[in-house]
Amino acid sequence: MTSVEEPARPGERIRDAARTRAEILDVATQEFARAGYDGARVDEIAARTRTTKRMIYYYFGGKEQLFTAVLERAYGVIREAEQQLDVDHLDPVAAIRRLAELTFDHHEQQPDFIRLVSIENIHEAHHIAASEKLGKIGSPALDVIRRILASGRESGLFTADVDAVDLHAMISSFCFFRVSNRHTFGALFGRDLLDPAQRAHYRAVLGDMVIAYLTAERTAD
């Protein structure tokens, strides 16, 4: 008696498609981070997944759209972490330190994100600018920073005339540099910025630096 395979049910097909897309994005993230946009090959991504080049084009449309999808997911991870950040119960100083620590931890744990952002900057943010999803995703961290700054100024703790975007850039730049420039910094100065023994030190330095700026005494012009 010949057995006939039961066709996959709609729910199973959807789950299979979601798993396939996720697997493609996982491998594509690694490949783009390793080789850059120009150096990455869809053939290589297909060879490392349980699918074909044709199916990658079916799911994503092409290499450019695949890279955009990789960026969208990478930014989505940090945005989700920002949305879950709860600092409303903390005083402004502790709250801004916690936000800085969140960025510090994320950038350290996601080196591929750092590489992808560096690659996208080489391409002058072409893919981000064209992405409707990234255009709407914003940054929950900015809303949190605005609330913290307002609270800090109202209480008299914060004296700096800085907006949320500038402060976000200040925090991100330290965290980004520590990962992106690890090797060149180490070659030039003989210090590994990702040395586990120095992690707590650098994490504290970031918070201290930001808080010192926000709370410094300022003389009138």
Tab-separated table of C-alpha atoms in Angstrom:
chain	number	residue	atom	x	y	z
A	1	MET	CA	0.000	0.000	0.000
A	2	THR	CA	1.419	3.352	-1.027
A	3	SER	CA	1.447	6.021	1.665
A	4	VAL	CA	0.545	9.514	0.603
A	5	GLU	CA	2.039	12.406	2.530
A	6	GLU	CA	-0.614	14.589	4.051
A	7	PRO	CA	-0.257	18.129	2.681
A	8	ALA	CA	0.887	20.755	5.123
A	9	ARG	CA	-1.911	22.689	6.753
A	10	PRO	CA	-2.123	26.475	6.291
A	11	GLY	CA	-0.889	27.157	9.829
A	12	GLU	CA	2.071	24.837	9.338
A	13	ARG	CA	2.951	26.473	6.023
A	14	ILE	CA	2.930	29.882	7.687
A	15	ARG	CA	5.196	28.629	10.479
A	16	ASP	CA	7.530	27.000	7.952
A	17	ALA	CA	7.719	30.222	5.963
A	18	ALA	CA	8.443	32.218	9.126
A	19	ARG	CA	11.208	29.787	10.105
A	20	THR	CA	12.713	29.938	6.625
A	21	ARG	CA	12.675	33.742	6.601
A	22	ALA	CA	14.250	33.844	10.062
A	23	GLU	CA	16.960	31.401	9.007
A	24	ILE	CA	17.727	33.419	5.888
A	25	LEU	CA	17.932	36.616	7.953
A	26	ASP	CA	20.235	34.951	10.499
A	27	VAL	CA	22.675	33.823	7.831
A	28	ALA	CA	22.345	37.045	5.814
A	29	THR	CA	23.147	39.093	8.921
A	30	GLN	CA	26.361	37.132	9.403
A	31	GLU	CA	27.295	37.331	5.723
A	32	PHE	CA	26.648	41.071	5.318
A	33	ALA	CA	28.459	41.808	8.587
A	34	ARG	CA	31.419	39.714	7.462
A	35	ALA	CA	31.733	40.740	3.826
A	36	GLY	CA	29.899	44.059	3.614
A	37	TYR	CA	27.051	44.832	1.248
A	38	ASP	CA	29.140	44.684	-1.912
A	39	GLY	CA	31.091	41.594	-0.869
A	40	ALA	CA	28.157	39.519	0.350
A	41	ARG	CA	26.798	36.946	-2.084
A	42	VAL	CA	23.232	35.651	-2.181
A	43	ASP	CA	24.612	32.333	-3.479
A	44	GLU	CA	26.652	31.981	-0.298
A	45	ILE	CA	23.648	32.825	1.880
A	46	ALA	CA	21.563	30.233	0.048
A	47	ALA	CA	24.295	27.598	0.404
A	48	ARG	CA	24.320	28.089	4.178
A	49	THR	CA	20.542	27.834	4.566
A	50	ARG	CA	18.016	25.124	3.841
A	51	THR	CA	16.701	26.999	0.833
A	52	THR	CA	17.690	28.232	-2.615
A	53	LYS	CA	18.696	31.520	-4.168
A	54	ARG	CA	15.369	31.491	-5.981
A	55	MET	CA	13.492	31.219	-2.677
A	56	ILE	CA	15.511	34.057	-1.158
A	57	TYR	CA	14.411	36.249	-4.050
A	58	TYR	CA	10.856	35.003	-3.558
A	59	TYR	CA	10.824	35.990	0.107
A	60	PHE	CA	12.773	39.243	-0.128
A	61	GLY	CA	12.878	40.393	-3.749
A	62	GLY	CA	16.642	40.708	-4.157
A	63	LYS	CA	19.940	41.424	-2.448
A	64	GLU	CA	19.148	45.063	-1.738
A	65	GLN	CA	15.785	44.233	-0.166
A	66	LEU	CA	17.416	41.427	1.836
A	67	PHE	CA	19.990	43.820	3.269
A	68	THR	CA	17.227	46.267	4.138
A	69	ALA	CA	15.338	43.490	5.934
A	70	VAL	CA	18.501	42.630	7.862
A	71	LEU	CA	18.843	46.259	8.947
A	72	GLU	CA	15.183	46.457	9.917
A	73	ARG	CA	15.489	43.435	12.154
A	74	ALA	CA	18.774	44.602	13.681
A	75	TYR	CA	17.335	47.997	14.602
A	76	GLY	CA	14.165	46.316	15.811
A	77	VAL	CA	16.129	44.438	18.489
A	78	ILE	CA	17.450	47.608	20.157
A	79	ARG	CA	14.106	49.370	19.764
A	80	GLU	CA	12.338	46.496	21.522
A	81	ALA	CA	14.836	46.655	24.389
A	82	GLU	CA	14.273	50.407	24.663
A	83	GLN	CA	10.512	49.930	24.781
A	84	GLN	CA	10.863	47.515	27.683
A	85	LEU	CA	13.088	49.886	29.670
A	86	ASP	CA	11.357	50.958	32.881
A	87	VAL	CA	13.055	53.872	34.635
A	88	ASP	CA	10.048	55.934	35.709
A	89	HIS	CA	10.506	54.765	39.311
A	90	LEU	CA	14.139	55.936	39.410
A	91	ASP	CA	15.514	59.389	40.139
A	92	PRO	CA	16.875	61.224	37.033
A	93	VAL	CA	20.526	60.398	37.730
A	94	ALA	CA	19.880	56.682	38.223
A	95	ALA	CA	17.511	56.650	35.231
A	96	ILE	CA	20.010	58.153	32.787
A	97	ARG	CA	22.698	55.783	34.031
A	98	ARG	CA	20.367	52.812	33.446
A	99	LEU	CA	19.638	53.997	29.909
A	100	ALA	CA	23.350	54.348	29.187
A	101	GLU	CA	23.952	50.845	30.544
A	102	LEU	CA	21.245	49.436	28.270
A	103	THR	CA	22.977	50.884	25.196
A	104	PHE	CA	26.372	49.722	26.466
A	105	ASP	CA	25.141	46.154	26.980
A	106	HIS	CA	23.309	45.954	23.647
A	107	HIS	CA	26.218	47.204	21.539
A	108	GLU	CA	28.620	44.835	23.257
A	109	GLN	CA	26.284	41.865	22.752
A	110	GLN	CA	25.494	42.686	19.103
A	111	PRO	CA	28.807	43.201	17.248
A	112	ASP	CA	27.105	42.364	13.945
A	113	PHE	CA	24.781	45.339	14.521
A	114	ILE	CA	27.831	47.604	14.816
A	115	ARG	CA	29.274	46.243	11.577
A	116	LEU	CA	25.960	46.582	9.733
A	117	VAL	CA	25.563	50.206	10.824
A	118	SER	CA	29.140	50.946	9.740
A	119	ILE	CA	28.448	49.363	6.352
A	120	GLU	CA	25.219	51.315	5.956
A	121	ASN	CA	27.081	54.553	6.711
A	122	ILE	CA	29.518	53.734	3.912
A	123	HIS	CA	26.435	53.591	1.684
A	124	GLU	CA	25.203	56.917	3.130
A	125	ALA	CA	22.144	55.322	4.765
A	126	HIS	CA	20.655	54.532	1.350
A	127	HIS	CA	18.745	51.483	2.558
A	128	ILE	CA	17.514	53.069	5.785
A	129	ALA	CA	16.277	56.151	3.938
A	130	ALA	CA	14.340	53.942	1.539
A	131	SER	CA	12.819	51.768	4.260
A	132	GLU	CA	9.296	52.718	5.234
A	133	LYS	CA	9.560	50.504	8.307
A	134	LEU	CA	12.740	52.125	9.596
A	135	GLY	CA	11.310	55.551	8.880
A	136	LYS	CA	8.473	54.820	11.310
A	137	ILE	CA	10.377	52.851	13.936
A	138	GLY	CA	11.869	55.926	15.606
A	139	SER	CA	13.649	55.473	18.897
A	140	PRO	CA	11.729	54.845	22.112
A	141	ALA	CA	14.923	55.864	23.902
A	142	LEU	CA	14.393	59.467	22.810
A	143	ASP	CA	11.027	59.618	24.558
A	144	VAL	CA	12.598	58.152	27.700
A	145	ILE	CA	15.502	60.620	27.552
A	146	ARG	CA	13.120	63.552	27.147
A	147	ARG	CA	11.200	62.511	30.253
A	148	ILE	CA	14.385	62.025	32.255
A	149	LEU	CA	15.816	65.382	31.154
A	150	ALA	CA	12.588	67.175	32.012
A	151	SER	CA	12.503	65.549	35.438
A	152	GLY	CA	16.167	66.327	36.060
A	153	ARG	CA	15.788	69.975	35.135
A	154	GLU	CA	12.626	70.344	37.180
A	155	SER	CA	14.394	68.942	40.242
A	156	GLY	CA	17.441	71.122	39.647
A	157	LEU	CA	19.778	68.150	39.232
A	158	PHE	CA	20.484	68.683	35.526
A	159	THR	CA	22.022	71.947	34.378
A	160	ALA	CA	23.057	71.105	30.810
A	161	ASP	CA	21.128	72.641	27.930
A	162	VAL	CA	21.049	69.484	25.827
A	163	ASP	CA	18.259	67.844	23.874
A	164	ALA	CA	17.428	64.151	23.706
A	165	VAL	CA	19.037	63.568	20.303
A	166	ASP	CA	22.356	65.100	21.391
A	167	LEU	CA	22.404	63.030	24.570
A	168	HIS	CA	21.489	59.893	22.628
A	169	ALA	CA	24.416	60.591	20.288
A	170	MET	CA	26.764	61.083	23.248
A	171	ILE	CA	25.825	57.742	24.787
A	172	SER	CA	25.764	55.842	21.503
A	173	SER	CA	29.125	57.185	20.332
A	174	PHE	CA	30.993	55.783	23.337
A	175	CYS	CA	29.252	52.402	23.088
A	176	PHE	CA	29.690	52.199	19.311
A	177	PHE	CA	33.371	53.215	19.310
A	178	ARG	CA	34.226	50.664	21.977
A	179	VAL	CA	33.099	47.833	19.672
A	180	SER	CA	33.754	49.223	16.184
A	181	ASN	CA	37.289	50.481	16.929
A	182	ARG	CA	38.378	47.706	19.245
A	183	HIS	CA	41.080	46.342	16.968
A	184	THR	CA	42.579	49.608	15.722
A	185	PHE	CA	42.522	51.089	19.243
A	186	GLY	CA	44.221	47.991	20.600
A	187	ALA	CA	46.903	48.041	17.889
A	188	LEU	CA	47.634	51.728	18.501
A	189	PHE	CA	47.409	51.906	22.283
A	190	GLY	CA	47.790	48.328	23.463
A	191	ARG	CA	44.447	48.297	25.258
A	192	ASP	CA	41.515	46.022	24.511
A	193	LEU	CA	38.314	47.997	24.976
A	194	LEU	CA	36.375	44.720	25.248
A	195	ASP	CA	38.639	43.173	27.879
A	196	PRO	CA	36.189	41.430	30.283
A	197	ALA	CA	38.330	42.539	33.218
A	198	GLN	CA	37.704	46.171	32.269
A	199	ARG	CA	34.022	45.863	31.397
A	200	ALA	CA	32.642	47.173	34.691
A	201	HIS	CA	35.131	50.050	34.536
A	202	TYR	CA	34.054	51.195	31.069
A	203	ARG	CA	30.383	50.730	31.919
A	204	ALA	CA	30.836	52.992	34.942
A	205	VAL	CA	32.904	55.508	32.957
A	206	LEU	CA	30.067	55.951	30.482
A	207	GLY	CA	27.501	56.650	33.181
A	208	ASP	CA	29.876	58.926	35.123
A	209	MET	CA	30.748	60.895	31.994
A	210	VAL	CA	27.124	61.515	31.016
A	211	ILE	CA	26.019	62.396	34.546
A	212	ALA	CA	28.992	64.703	35.070
A	213	TYR	CA	28.032	66.607	31.928
A	214	LEU	CA	24.376	66.858	32.894
A	215	THR	CA	25.030	67.992	36.473
A	216	ALA	CA	28.116	70.204	36.065
A	217	GLU	CA	27.963	73.713	37.558
A	218	ARG	CA	27.794	76.311	34.835
A	219	THR	CA	28.622	79.979	34.989
A	220	ALA	CA	26.464	82.554	33.299
A	221	ASP	CA	27.798	84.011	30.027
